[in-house]
Coordinates of C-alpha atoms in Angstrom, one line a residue:
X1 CA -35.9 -13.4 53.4
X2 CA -37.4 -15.3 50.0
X3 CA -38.4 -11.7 48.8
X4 CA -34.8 -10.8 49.2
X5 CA -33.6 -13.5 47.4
X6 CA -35.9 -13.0 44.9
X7 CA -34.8 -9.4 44.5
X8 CA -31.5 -10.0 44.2
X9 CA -31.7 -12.8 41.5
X10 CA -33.9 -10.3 39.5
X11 CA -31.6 -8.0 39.5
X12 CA -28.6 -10.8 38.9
X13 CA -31.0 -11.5 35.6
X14 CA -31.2 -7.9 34.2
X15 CA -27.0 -7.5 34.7
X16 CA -27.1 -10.7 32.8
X17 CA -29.4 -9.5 29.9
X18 CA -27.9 -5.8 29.9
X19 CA -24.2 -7.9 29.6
X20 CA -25.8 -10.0 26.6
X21 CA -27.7 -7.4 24.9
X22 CA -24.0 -5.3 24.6
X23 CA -23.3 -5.2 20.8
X24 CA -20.4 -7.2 20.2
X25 CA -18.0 -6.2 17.2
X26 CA -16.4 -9.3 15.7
X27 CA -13.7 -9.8 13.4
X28 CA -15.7 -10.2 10.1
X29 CA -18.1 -7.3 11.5
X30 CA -14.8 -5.0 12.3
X31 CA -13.4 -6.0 8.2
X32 CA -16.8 -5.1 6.9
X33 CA -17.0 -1.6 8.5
X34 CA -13.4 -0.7 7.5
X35 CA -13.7 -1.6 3.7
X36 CA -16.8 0.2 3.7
X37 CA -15.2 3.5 5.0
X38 CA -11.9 2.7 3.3
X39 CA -10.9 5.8 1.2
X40 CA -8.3 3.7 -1.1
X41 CA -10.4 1.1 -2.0
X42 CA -12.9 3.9 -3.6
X43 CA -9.9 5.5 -5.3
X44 CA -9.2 2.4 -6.8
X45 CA -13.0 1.1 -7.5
X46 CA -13.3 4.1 -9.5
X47 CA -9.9 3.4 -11.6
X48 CA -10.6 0.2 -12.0
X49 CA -14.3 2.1 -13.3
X50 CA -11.7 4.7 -15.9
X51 CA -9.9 1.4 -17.2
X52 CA -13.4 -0.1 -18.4
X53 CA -14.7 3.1 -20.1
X54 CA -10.9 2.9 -21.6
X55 CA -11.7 0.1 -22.9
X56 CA -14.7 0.9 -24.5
X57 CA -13.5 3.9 -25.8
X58 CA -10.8 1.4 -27.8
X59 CA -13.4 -0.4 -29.3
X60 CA -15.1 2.9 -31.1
X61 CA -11.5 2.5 -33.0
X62 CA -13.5 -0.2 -35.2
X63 CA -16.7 2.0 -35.8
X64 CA -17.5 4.3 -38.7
X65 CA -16.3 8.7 -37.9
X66 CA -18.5 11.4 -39.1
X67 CA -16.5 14.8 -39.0
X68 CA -17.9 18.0 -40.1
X69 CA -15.7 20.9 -40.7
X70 CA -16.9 24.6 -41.8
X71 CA -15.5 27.7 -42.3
X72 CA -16.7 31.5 -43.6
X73 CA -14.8 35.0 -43.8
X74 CA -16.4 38.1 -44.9
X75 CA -14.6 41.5 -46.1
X76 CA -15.8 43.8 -43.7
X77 CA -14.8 46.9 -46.6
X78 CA -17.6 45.9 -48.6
X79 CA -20.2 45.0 -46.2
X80 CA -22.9 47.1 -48.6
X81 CA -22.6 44.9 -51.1
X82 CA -24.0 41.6 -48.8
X83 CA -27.2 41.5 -50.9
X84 CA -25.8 42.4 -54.3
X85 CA -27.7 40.7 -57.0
X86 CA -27.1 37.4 -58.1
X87 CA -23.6 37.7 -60.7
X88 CA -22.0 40.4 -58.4
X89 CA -19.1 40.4 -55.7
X90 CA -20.6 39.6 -52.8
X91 CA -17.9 40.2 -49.6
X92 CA -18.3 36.5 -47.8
X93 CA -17.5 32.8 -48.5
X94 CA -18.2 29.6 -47.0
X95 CA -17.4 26.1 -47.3
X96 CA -18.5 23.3 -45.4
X97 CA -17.5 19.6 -45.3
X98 CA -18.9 16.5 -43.8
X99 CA -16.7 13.2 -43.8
X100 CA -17.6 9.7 -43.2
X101 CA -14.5 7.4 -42.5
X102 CA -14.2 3.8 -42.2
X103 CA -11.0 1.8 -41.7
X104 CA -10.7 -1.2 -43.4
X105 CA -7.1 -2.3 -42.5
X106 CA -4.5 -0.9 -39.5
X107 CA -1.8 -2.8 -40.0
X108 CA -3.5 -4.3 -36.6
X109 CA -3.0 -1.3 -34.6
X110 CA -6.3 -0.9 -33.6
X111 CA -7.0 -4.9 -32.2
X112 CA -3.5 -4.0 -30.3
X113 CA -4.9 -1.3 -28.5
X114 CA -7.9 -3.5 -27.8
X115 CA -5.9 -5.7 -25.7
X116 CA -3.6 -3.4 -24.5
X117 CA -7.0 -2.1 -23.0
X118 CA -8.4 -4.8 -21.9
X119 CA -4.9 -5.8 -20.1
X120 CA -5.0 -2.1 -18.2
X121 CA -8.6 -3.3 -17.2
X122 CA -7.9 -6.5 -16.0
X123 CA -4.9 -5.0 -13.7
X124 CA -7.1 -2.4 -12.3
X125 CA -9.7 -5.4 -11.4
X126 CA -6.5 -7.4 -10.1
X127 CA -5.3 -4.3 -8.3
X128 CA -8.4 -3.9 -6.5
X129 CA -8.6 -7.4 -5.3
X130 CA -5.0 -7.1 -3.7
X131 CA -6.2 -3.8 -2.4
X132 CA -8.7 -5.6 -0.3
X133 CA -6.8 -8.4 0.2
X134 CA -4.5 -5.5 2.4
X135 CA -7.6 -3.5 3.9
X136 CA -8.1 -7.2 4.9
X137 CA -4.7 -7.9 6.3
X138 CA -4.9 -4.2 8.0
X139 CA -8.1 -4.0 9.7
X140 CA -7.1 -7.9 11.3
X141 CA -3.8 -6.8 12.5
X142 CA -5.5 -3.1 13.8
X143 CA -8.4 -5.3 15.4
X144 CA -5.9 -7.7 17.2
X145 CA -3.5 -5.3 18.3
X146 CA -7.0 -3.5 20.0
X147 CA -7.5 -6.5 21.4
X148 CA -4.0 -7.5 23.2
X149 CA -4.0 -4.0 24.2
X150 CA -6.9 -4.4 26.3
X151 CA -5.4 -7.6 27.4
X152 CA -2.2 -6.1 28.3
X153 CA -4.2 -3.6 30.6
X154 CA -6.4 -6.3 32.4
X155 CA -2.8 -7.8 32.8
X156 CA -1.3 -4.8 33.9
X157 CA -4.5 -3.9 36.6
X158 CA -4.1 -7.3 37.8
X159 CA -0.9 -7.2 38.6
X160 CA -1.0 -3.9 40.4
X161 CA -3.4 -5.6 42.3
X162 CA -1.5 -8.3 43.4
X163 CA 1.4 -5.8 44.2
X164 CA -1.1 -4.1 46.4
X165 CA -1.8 -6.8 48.4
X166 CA 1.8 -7.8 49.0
X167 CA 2.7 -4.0 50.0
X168 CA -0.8 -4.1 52.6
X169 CA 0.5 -7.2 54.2
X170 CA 4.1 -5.7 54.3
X171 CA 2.8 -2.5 55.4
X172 CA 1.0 -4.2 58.7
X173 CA 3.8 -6.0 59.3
X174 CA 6.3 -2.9 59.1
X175 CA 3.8 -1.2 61.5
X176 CA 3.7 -4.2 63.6
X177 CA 7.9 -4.4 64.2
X178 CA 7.7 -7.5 62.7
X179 CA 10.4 -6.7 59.4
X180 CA 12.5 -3.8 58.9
X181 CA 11.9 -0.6 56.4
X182 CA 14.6 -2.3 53.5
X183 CA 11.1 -4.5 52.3
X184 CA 9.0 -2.3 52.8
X185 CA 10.9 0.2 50.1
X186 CA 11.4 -2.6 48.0
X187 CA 7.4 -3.3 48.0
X188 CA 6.8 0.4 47.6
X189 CA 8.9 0.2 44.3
X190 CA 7.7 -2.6 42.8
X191 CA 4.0 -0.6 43.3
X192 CA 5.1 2.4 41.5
X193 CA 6.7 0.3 38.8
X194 CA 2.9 -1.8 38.5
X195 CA 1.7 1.7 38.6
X196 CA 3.8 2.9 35.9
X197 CA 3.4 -0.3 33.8
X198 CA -0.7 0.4 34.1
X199 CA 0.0 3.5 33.1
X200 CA 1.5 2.7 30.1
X201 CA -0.8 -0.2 29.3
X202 CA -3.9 1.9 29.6
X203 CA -2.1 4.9 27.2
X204 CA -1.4 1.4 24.5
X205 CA -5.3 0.7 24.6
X206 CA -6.3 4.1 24.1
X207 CA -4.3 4.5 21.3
X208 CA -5.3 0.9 19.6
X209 CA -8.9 2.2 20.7
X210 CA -7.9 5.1 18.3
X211 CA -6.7 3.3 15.3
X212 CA -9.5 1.0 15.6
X213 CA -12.1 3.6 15.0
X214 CA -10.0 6.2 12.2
X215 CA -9.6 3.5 10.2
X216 CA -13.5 2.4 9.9
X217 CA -14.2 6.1 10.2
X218 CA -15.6 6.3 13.3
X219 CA -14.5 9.2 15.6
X220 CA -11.1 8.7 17.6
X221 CA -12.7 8.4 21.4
X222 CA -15.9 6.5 19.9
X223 CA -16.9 4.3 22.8
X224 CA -15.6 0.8 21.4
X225 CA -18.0 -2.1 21.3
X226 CA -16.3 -5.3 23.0
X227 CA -14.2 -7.1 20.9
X228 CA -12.8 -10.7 20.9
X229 CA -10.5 -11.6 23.3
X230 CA -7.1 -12.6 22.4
X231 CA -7.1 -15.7 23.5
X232 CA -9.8 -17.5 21.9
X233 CA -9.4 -20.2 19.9
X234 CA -8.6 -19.5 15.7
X235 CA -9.7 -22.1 13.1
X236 CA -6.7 -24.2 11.8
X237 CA -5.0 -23.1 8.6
X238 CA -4.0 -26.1 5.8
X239 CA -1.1 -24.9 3.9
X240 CA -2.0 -25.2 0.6
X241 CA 1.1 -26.2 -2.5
X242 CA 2.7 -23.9 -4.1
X243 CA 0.1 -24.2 -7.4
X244 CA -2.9 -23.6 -5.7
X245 CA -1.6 -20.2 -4.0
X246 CA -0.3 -18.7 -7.3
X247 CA -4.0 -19.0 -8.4
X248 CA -5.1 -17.2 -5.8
X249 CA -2.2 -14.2 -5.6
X250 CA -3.3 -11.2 -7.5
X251 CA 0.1 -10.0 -7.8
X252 CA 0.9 -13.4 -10.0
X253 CA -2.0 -13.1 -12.1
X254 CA -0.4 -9.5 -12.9
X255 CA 2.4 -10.8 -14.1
X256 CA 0.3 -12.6 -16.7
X257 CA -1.6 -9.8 -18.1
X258 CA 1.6 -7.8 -18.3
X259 CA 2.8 -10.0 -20.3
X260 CA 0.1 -10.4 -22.3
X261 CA -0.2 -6.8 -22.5
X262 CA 3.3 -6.1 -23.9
X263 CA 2.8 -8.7 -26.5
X264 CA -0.1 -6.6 -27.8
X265 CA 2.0 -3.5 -27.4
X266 CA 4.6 -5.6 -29.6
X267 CA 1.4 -5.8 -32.3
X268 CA 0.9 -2.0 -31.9
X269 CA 4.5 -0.9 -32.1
X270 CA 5.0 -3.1 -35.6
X271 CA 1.6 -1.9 -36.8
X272 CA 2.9 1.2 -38.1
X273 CA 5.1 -0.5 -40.2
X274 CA 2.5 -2.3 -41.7
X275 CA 0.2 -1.1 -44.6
X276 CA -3.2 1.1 -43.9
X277 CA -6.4 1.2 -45.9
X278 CA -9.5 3.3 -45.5
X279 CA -12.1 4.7 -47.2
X280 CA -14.1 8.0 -47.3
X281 CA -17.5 9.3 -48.3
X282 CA -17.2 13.1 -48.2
X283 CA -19.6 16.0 -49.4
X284 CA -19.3 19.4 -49.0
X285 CA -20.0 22.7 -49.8
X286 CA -17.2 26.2 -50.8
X287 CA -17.7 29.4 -52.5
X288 CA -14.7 29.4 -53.9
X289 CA -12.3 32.4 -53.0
X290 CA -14.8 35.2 -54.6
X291 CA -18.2 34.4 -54.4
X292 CA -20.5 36.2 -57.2
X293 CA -23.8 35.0 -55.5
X294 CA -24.2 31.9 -58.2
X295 CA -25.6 28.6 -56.6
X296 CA -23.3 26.4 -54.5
X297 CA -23.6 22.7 -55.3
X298 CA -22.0 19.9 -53.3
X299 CA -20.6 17.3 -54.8
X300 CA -20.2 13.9 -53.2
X301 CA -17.1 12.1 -53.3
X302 CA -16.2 8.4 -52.4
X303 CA -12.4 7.3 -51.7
X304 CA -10.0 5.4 -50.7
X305 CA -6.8 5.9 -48.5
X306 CA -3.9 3.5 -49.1
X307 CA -0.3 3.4 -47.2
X308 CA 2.1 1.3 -47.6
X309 CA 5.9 2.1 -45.6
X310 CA 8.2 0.6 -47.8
X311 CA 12.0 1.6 -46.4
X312 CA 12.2 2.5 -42.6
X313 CA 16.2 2.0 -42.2
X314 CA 15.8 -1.8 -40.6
X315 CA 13.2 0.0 -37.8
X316 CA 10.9 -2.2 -37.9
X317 CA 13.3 -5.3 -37.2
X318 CA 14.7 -3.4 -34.2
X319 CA 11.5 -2.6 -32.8
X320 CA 10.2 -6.1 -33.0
X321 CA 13.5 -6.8 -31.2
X322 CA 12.8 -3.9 -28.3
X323 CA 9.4 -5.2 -27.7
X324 CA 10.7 -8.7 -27.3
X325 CA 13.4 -7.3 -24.9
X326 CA 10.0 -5.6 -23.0
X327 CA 8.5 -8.7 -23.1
X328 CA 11.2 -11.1 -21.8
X329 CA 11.7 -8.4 -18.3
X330 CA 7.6 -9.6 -18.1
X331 CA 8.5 -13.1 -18.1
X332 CA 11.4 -12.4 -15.9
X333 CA 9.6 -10.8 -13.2
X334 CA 6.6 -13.6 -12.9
X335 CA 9.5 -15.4 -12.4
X336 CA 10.9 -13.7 -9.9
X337 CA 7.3 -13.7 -8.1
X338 CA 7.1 -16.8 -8.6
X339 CA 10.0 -17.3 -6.3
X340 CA 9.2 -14.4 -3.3
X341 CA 5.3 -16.2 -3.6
X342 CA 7.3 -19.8 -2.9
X343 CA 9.7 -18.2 -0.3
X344 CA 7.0 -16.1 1.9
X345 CA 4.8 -19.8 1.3
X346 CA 7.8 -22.1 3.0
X347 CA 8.3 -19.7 5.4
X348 CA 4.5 -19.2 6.5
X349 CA 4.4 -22.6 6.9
X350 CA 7.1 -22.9 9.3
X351 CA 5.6 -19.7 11.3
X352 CA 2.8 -21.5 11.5
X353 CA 4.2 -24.1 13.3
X354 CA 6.6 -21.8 15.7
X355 CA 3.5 -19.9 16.9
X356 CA 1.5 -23.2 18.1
X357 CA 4.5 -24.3 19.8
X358 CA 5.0 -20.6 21.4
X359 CA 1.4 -20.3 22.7
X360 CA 1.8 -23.7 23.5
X361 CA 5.3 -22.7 25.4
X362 CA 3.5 -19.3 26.7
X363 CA 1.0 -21.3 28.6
X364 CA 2.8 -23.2 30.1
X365 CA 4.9 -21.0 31.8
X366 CA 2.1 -18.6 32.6
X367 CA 1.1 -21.5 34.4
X368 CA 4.5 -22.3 36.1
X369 CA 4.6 -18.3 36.7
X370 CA 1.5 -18.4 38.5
X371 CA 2.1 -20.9 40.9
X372 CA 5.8 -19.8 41.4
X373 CA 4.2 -16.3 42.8
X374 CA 1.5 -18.1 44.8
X375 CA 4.8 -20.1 46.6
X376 CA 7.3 -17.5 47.0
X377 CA 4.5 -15.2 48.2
X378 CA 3.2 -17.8 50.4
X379 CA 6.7 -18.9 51.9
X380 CA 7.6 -14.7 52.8
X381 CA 4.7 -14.2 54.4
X382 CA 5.8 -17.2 56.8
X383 CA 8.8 -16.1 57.0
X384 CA 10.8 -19.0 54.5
X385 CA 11.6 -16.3 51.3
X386 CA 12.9 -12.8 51.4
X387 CA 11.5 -10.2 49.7
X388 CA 13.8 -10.3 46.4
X389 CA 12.1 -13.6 45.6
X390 CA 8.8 -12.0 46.0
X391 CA 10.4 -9.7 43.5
X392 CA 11.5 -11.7 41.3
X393 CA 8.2 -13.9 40.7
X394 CA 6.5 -10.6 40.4
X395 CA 8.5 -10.0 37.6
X396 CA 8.5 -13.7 36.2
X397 CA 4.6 -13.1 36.5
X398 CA 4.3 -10.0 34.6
X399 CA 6.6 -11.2 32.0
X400 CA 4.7 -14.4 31.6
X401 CA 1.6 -12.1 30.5
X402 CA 3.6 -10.4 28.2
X403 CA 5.1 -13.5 26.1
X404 CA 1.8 -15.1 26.8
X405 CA 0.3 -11.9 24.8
X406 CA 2.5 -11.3 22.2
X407 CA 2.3 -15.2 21.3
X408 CA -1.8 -14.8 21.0
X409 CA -0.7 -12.1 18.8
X410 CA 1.3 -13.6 16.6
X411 CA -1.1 -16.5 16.7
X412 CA -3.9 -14.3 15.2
X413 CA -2.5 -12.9 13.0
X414 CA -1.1 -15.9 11.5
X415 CA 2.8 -15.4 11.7
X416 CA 2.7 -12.8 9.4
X417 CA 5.6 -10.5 8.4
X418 CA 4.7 -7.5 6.4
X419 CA 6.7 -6.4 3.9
X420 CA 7.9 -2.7 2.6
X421 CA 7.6 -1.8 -1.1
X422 CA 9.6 0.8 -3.0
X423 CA 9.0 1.3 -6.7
X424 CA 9.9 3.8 -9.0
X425 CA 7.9 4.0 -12.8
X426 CA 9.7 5.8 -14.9
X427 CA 8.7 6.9 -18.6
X428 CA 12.2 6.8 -20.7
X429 CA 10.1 9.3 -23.4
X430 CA 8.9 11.8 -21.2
X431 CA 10.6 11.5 -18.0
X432 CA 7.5 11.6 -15.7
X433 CA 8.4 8.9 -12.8
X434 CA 6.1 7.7 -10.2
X435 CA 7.0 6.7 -7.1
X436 CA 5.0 4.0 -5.1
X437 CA 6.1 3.7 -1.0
X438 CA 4.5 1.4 1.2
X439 CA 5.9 2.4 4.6
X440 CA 9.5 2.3 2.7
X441 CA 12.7 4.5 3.8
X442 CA 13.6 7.4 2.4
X443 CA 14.2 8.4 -1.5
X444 CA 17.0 11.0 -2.0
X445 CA 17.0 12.9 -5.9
X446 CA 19.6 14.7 -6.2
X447 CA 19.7 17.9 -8.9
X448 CA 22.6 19.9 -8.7
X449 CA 23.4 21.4 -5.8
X450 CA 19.5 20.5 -4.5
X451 CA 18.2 17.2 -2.9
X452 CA 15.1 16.0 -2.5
X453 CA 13.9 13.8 0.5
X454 CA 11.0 11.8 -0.6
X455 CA 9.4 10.4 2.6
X456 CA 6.9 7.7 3.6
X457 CA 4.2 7.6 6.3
X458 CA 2.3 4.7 5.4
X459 CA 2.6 1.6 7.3
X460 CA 4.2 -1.6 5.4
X461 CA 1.8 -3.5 3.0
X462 CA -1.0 -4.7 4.8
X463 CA -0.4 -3.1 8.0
X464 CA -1.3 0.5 6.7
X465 CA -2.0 3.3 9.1
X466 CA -3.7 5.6 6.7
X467 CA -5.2 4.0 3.8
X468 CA -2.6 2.4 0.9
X469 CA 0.2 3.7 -0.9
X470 CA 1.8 6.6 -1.4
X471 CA 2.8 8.0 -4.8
X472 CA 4.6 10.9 -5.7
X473 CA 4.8 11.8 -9.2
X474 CA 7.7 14.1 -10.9
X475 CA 9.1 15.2 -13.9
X476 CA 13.2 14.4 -13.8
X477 CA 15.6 15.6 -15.8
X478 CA 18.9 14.6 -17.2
X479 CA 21.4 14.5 -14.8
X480 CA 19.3 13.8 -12.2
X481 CA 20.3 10.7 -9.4
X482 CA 17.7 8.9 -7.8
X483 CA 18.9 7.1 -4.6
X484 CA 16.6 4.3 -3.3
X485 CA 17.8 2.7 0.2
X486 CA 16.3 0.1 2.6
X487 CA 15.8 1.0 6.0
X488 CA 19.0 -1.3 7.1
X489 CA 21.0 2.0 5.3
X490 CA 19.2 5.1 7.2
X491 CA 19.6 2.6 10.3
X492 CA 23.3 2.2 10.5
X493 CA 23.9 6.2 10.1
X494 CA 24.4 6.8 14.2
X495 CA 24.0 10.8 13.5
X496 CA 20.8 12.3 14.7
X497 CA 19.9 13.8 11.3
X498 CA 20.3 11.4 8.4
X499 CA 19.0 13.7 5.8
X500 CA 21.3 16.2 6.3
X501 CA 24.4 13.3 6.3
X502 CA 23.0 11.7 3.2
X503 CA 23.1 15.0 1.4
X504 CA 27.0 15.9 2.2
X505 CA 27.6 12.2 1.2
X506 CA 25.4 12.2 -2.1
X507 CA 26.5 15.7 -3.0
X508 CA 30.3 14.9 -3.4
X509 CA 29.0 11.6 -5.6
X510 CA 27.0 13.5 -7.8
X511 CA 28.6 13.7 -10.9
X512 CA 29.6 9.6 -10.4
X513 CA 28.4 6.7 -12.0
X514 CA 25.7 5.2 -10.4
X515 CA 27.8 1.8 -9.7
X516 CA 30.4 4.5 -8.0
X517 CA 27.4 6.2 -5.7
X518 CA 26.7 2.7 -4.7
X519 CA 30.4 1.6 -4.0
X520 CA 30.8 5.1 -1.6
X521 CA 27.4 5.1 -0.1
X522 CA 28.2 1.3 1.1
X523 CA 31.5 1.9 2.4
X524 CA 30.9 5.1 4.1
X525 CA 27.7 3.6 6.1
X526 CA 30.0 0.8 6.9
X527 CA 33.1 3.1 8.1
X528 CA 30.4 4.8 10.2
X529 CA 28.4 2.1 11.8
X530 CA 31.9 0.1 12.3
X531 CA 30.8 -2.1 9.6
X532 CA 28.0 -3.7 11.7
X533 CA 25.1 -2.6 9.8
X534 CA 21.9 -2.6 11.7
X535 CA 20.2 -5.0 9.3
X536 CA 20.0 -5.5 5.1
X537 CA 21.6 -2.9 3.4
X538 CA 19.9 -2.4 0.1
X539 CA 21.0 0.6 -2.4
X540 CA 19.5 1.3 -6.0
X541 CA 21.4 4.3 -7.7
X542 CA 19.4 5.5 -11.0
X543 CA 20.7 8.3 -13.3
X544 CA 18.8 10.5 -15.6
X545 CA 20.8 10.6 -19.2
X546 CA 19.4 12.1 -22.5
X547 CA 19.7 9.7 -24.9
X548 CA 21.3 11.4 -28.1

């Protein structure tokens, strides 16, 4: 008998080491591996990498240029005559010329582009740190969606279980004579429902399994190391004030450089307007146009360039004025950030303090839940309930889970609410436009008779499926309308294919104003939803126009 024992806590042991030894994938682990893999984050290490060497190549600007030039011809007619003697035709020429330039004075062009530099490199670092900062926010909200996904299914397998028990019981007592068949089907449902609701718990792990792995590169049906469970505790979060944050959002510090940087593209714009000196050490070598075999000489020659704009038609006053214009949007929009940083801070803060109160909430009930369905249970099976309270605790149980889950959730990952981004980068000089989507609706350019539907399949910011942005870049064209809605707009349009009903709609407005595209679009979503729009409805309406 004390071998037995023994045996058995041996083997009580090894479950407990093999359980120990299992590797365990935390949070922090989980971050590591995904910004390791993360195919954006390279893309933008090595732009960040084409913005330095841009910046060294704009301090060459200040360094002496050595330029050779050379050129020959020969007259193939008189190719016999190559080696005449020395005072004859001979049928070639040459010359040859090597400069050495140094520029004294740019007008300050050349500092300008220095900074202007230096500004492109600083946003590519800054741009790279809020990159991370959403492979960061991505992989947490991947990892703890994994992880109340497997807590949904042990939810969902317990409860089929404690279905199954109820239907056993039932089942012997049907047999027995002892209640009629109407229970018995209603037991029998609720099962298949548990069954279905398994069903679909274990297909919401598998696919969380999924995304887990694609995004830290791993293959889809990896086996998944265990993961934390949703329910443990998180460290508490201090809000911090509204200075410290802006120190620490890339997005504000952005809006510093860019300002900085059109100051120095204000210095580079005037520049040309101001005077420009350089000199030149040259020597070279020519034949002349016939070349009679004498010796070629070089003669050295030492300069200096001078230019100075005198009358430019007041340009230089209105440029000044343009870049100022450029500069004052830069100050505009760190205001503006300023503002969305302070309104996503006051409303973190009171998230923060709704989710403690809902797991708070969530427990207790889960609580309440549980010992509701351990009474009404107890009371049928003596005979005191019927079998639509059994029902119904069942259901207050599972539902119980669910908010229980979902408030873990949104515990974890810290009340956040991701945001969509739609921007469109147009150059006025050359037309080229870029267009950054971060999980936003629907574009719509409209040429003529043609429409483009520029889609996006990336995730919000920070909750990205596939790795960043998108961007689609373009050349557009005068007449061209751009049509930039919020989802609350594609929402509200109750036909099955929105496209093709934006494209009627946009069609007949295409030779509008954009203020009129806006107007109609509005008031036709409106007519159509019965003026209950579905949520915001945001519309921005540019037009292409040559400027003459």
């Amino acid at each position: 008998m004390m071998k037995t024992n023994i045996l058995i806590l041996s083997l009580l042991c090894s479950g407990l080491n093999a359980g120990a030894q299992q590797a365990y994938l935390s949070r922090e682990e989980y971050r590591d591996k995904v910004e390791a893999y993360s195919q954006i984050l390279k893309q933008q290490h090595l732009k960040t990498f084409a913005s330095t060497e841009a910046r060294k190549i704009a301090s060459t600007g200040f360094l002496p240029q050595i330029d050779i030039t050379a050129e020959g011809t020969a007259n193939l007619n008189h190719l016999d005559q190559w080696n005449s003697p020395k005072g004859d035709y001979h049928p070639y020429t040459y010359q040859a010329l090597a400069t050495l330039t140094q520029p004294l004075y740019t007008g300050g062009s050349l500092i300008a582009q220095k900074k202007v530099a230096q500004a492109d490199e600083a946003l590519a670092q800054l741009t790279t740190e809020l990159t991370l900062d959403q492979i960061h926010y991505q992989s947490d909200a991947i990892y703890w969606n994994a992880s109340a996904a497997r807590a949904g299914l042990k939810a969902a397998a317990t409860f089929q279980d404690i279905v199954q028990q109820q239907y056993d019981i039932i089942q012997d007592r049907f047999d027995d004579g002892a209640i009629s068949r109407t229970d018995l089907l209603m037991i029998s449902t609720r099962r298949k429902e548990a069954e279905l609701q398994y069903i679909k718990a274990r297909q919401n792990h598998t696919l969380a399994l999924q995304k887990l792995n694609i995004l830290m590169g791993s293959e889809p049906d990896a086996p998944i190391d265990s993961i934390a469970e949703i329910d443990i505790p998180t460290a508490s979060i201090i809000p911090l004030g509204l200075d410290d944050v802006l120190l620490r959002r890339a997005e504000y510090a952005s809006t510093s450089v860019n300002i900085a940087r059109s100051e120095a593209q204000r210095h580079a714009a005037l520049s040309r307007y101001n005077p420009q000196v350089s000199m030149f050490l040259a020597t070279g070598w020519d034949t002349g146009i016939t070349y009679m075999g004498q010796d070629v000489p070089h003669t050295p020659v030492v300069g200096v360039n001078v230019s100075i704009p005198i009358f430019r038609w007041g340009a230089r006053f209105k440029t000044n004025r343009q870049q100022k214009a450029y500069i004052g949007i830069q100050k505009l929009q760190q205001s503006y950030v300023t503002d969305n940083i302070l309104e996503e801070l006051s409303a973190a803060t009171t998230k923060l303090t709704e989710t403690e109160q809902q797991v708070k909430t969530a427990r207790e009930n889960m609580i309440l839940a549980e010992e509701n369905l351990g009474l009404v249970t107890f009371s049928y099976n003596e005979g005191k309930a019927s079998m639509a309270d059994v029902l119904s605790a069942q259901l207050s149980w599972t539902q119980a889970h669910t908010n229980l889950i979902d408030a873990y959730l949104a515990e974890k990952n810290k009340g956040e609410h991701f945001t969509t981004l739609d921007m469109l980068l147009l150059d006025l000089y050359t037309g080229v436009g870029h267009l950054v989507k971060y999980g936003a609706a629907t574009t719509y350019v409209c040429r003529g008779n043609w429409m483009e539907c520029i889609k996006s399949t990336s995730l919000p910011v920070g909750v990205m499926e596939d790795a960043g942005c998108e961007c689609s870049s373009k050349k557009y064209y005068a007449g061209d309308l751009i049509v930039m809605v919020s989802d609350g707009v594609l929402d509200s349009i109750l036909f099955e294919n929105k496209d093709d009903y934006m494209h009627t709609l946009l069609e007949a407005l295409k030779d509008e104003e954009p203020e009129t595209v806006v107007e109609a679009v509005i008031q036709d979503i409106r007519s159509v939803c019965g003026k209950r729009l579905k949520d915001d409805a945001t519309i921005i309406v540019c037009k292409v126009m040559k400027n003459l």
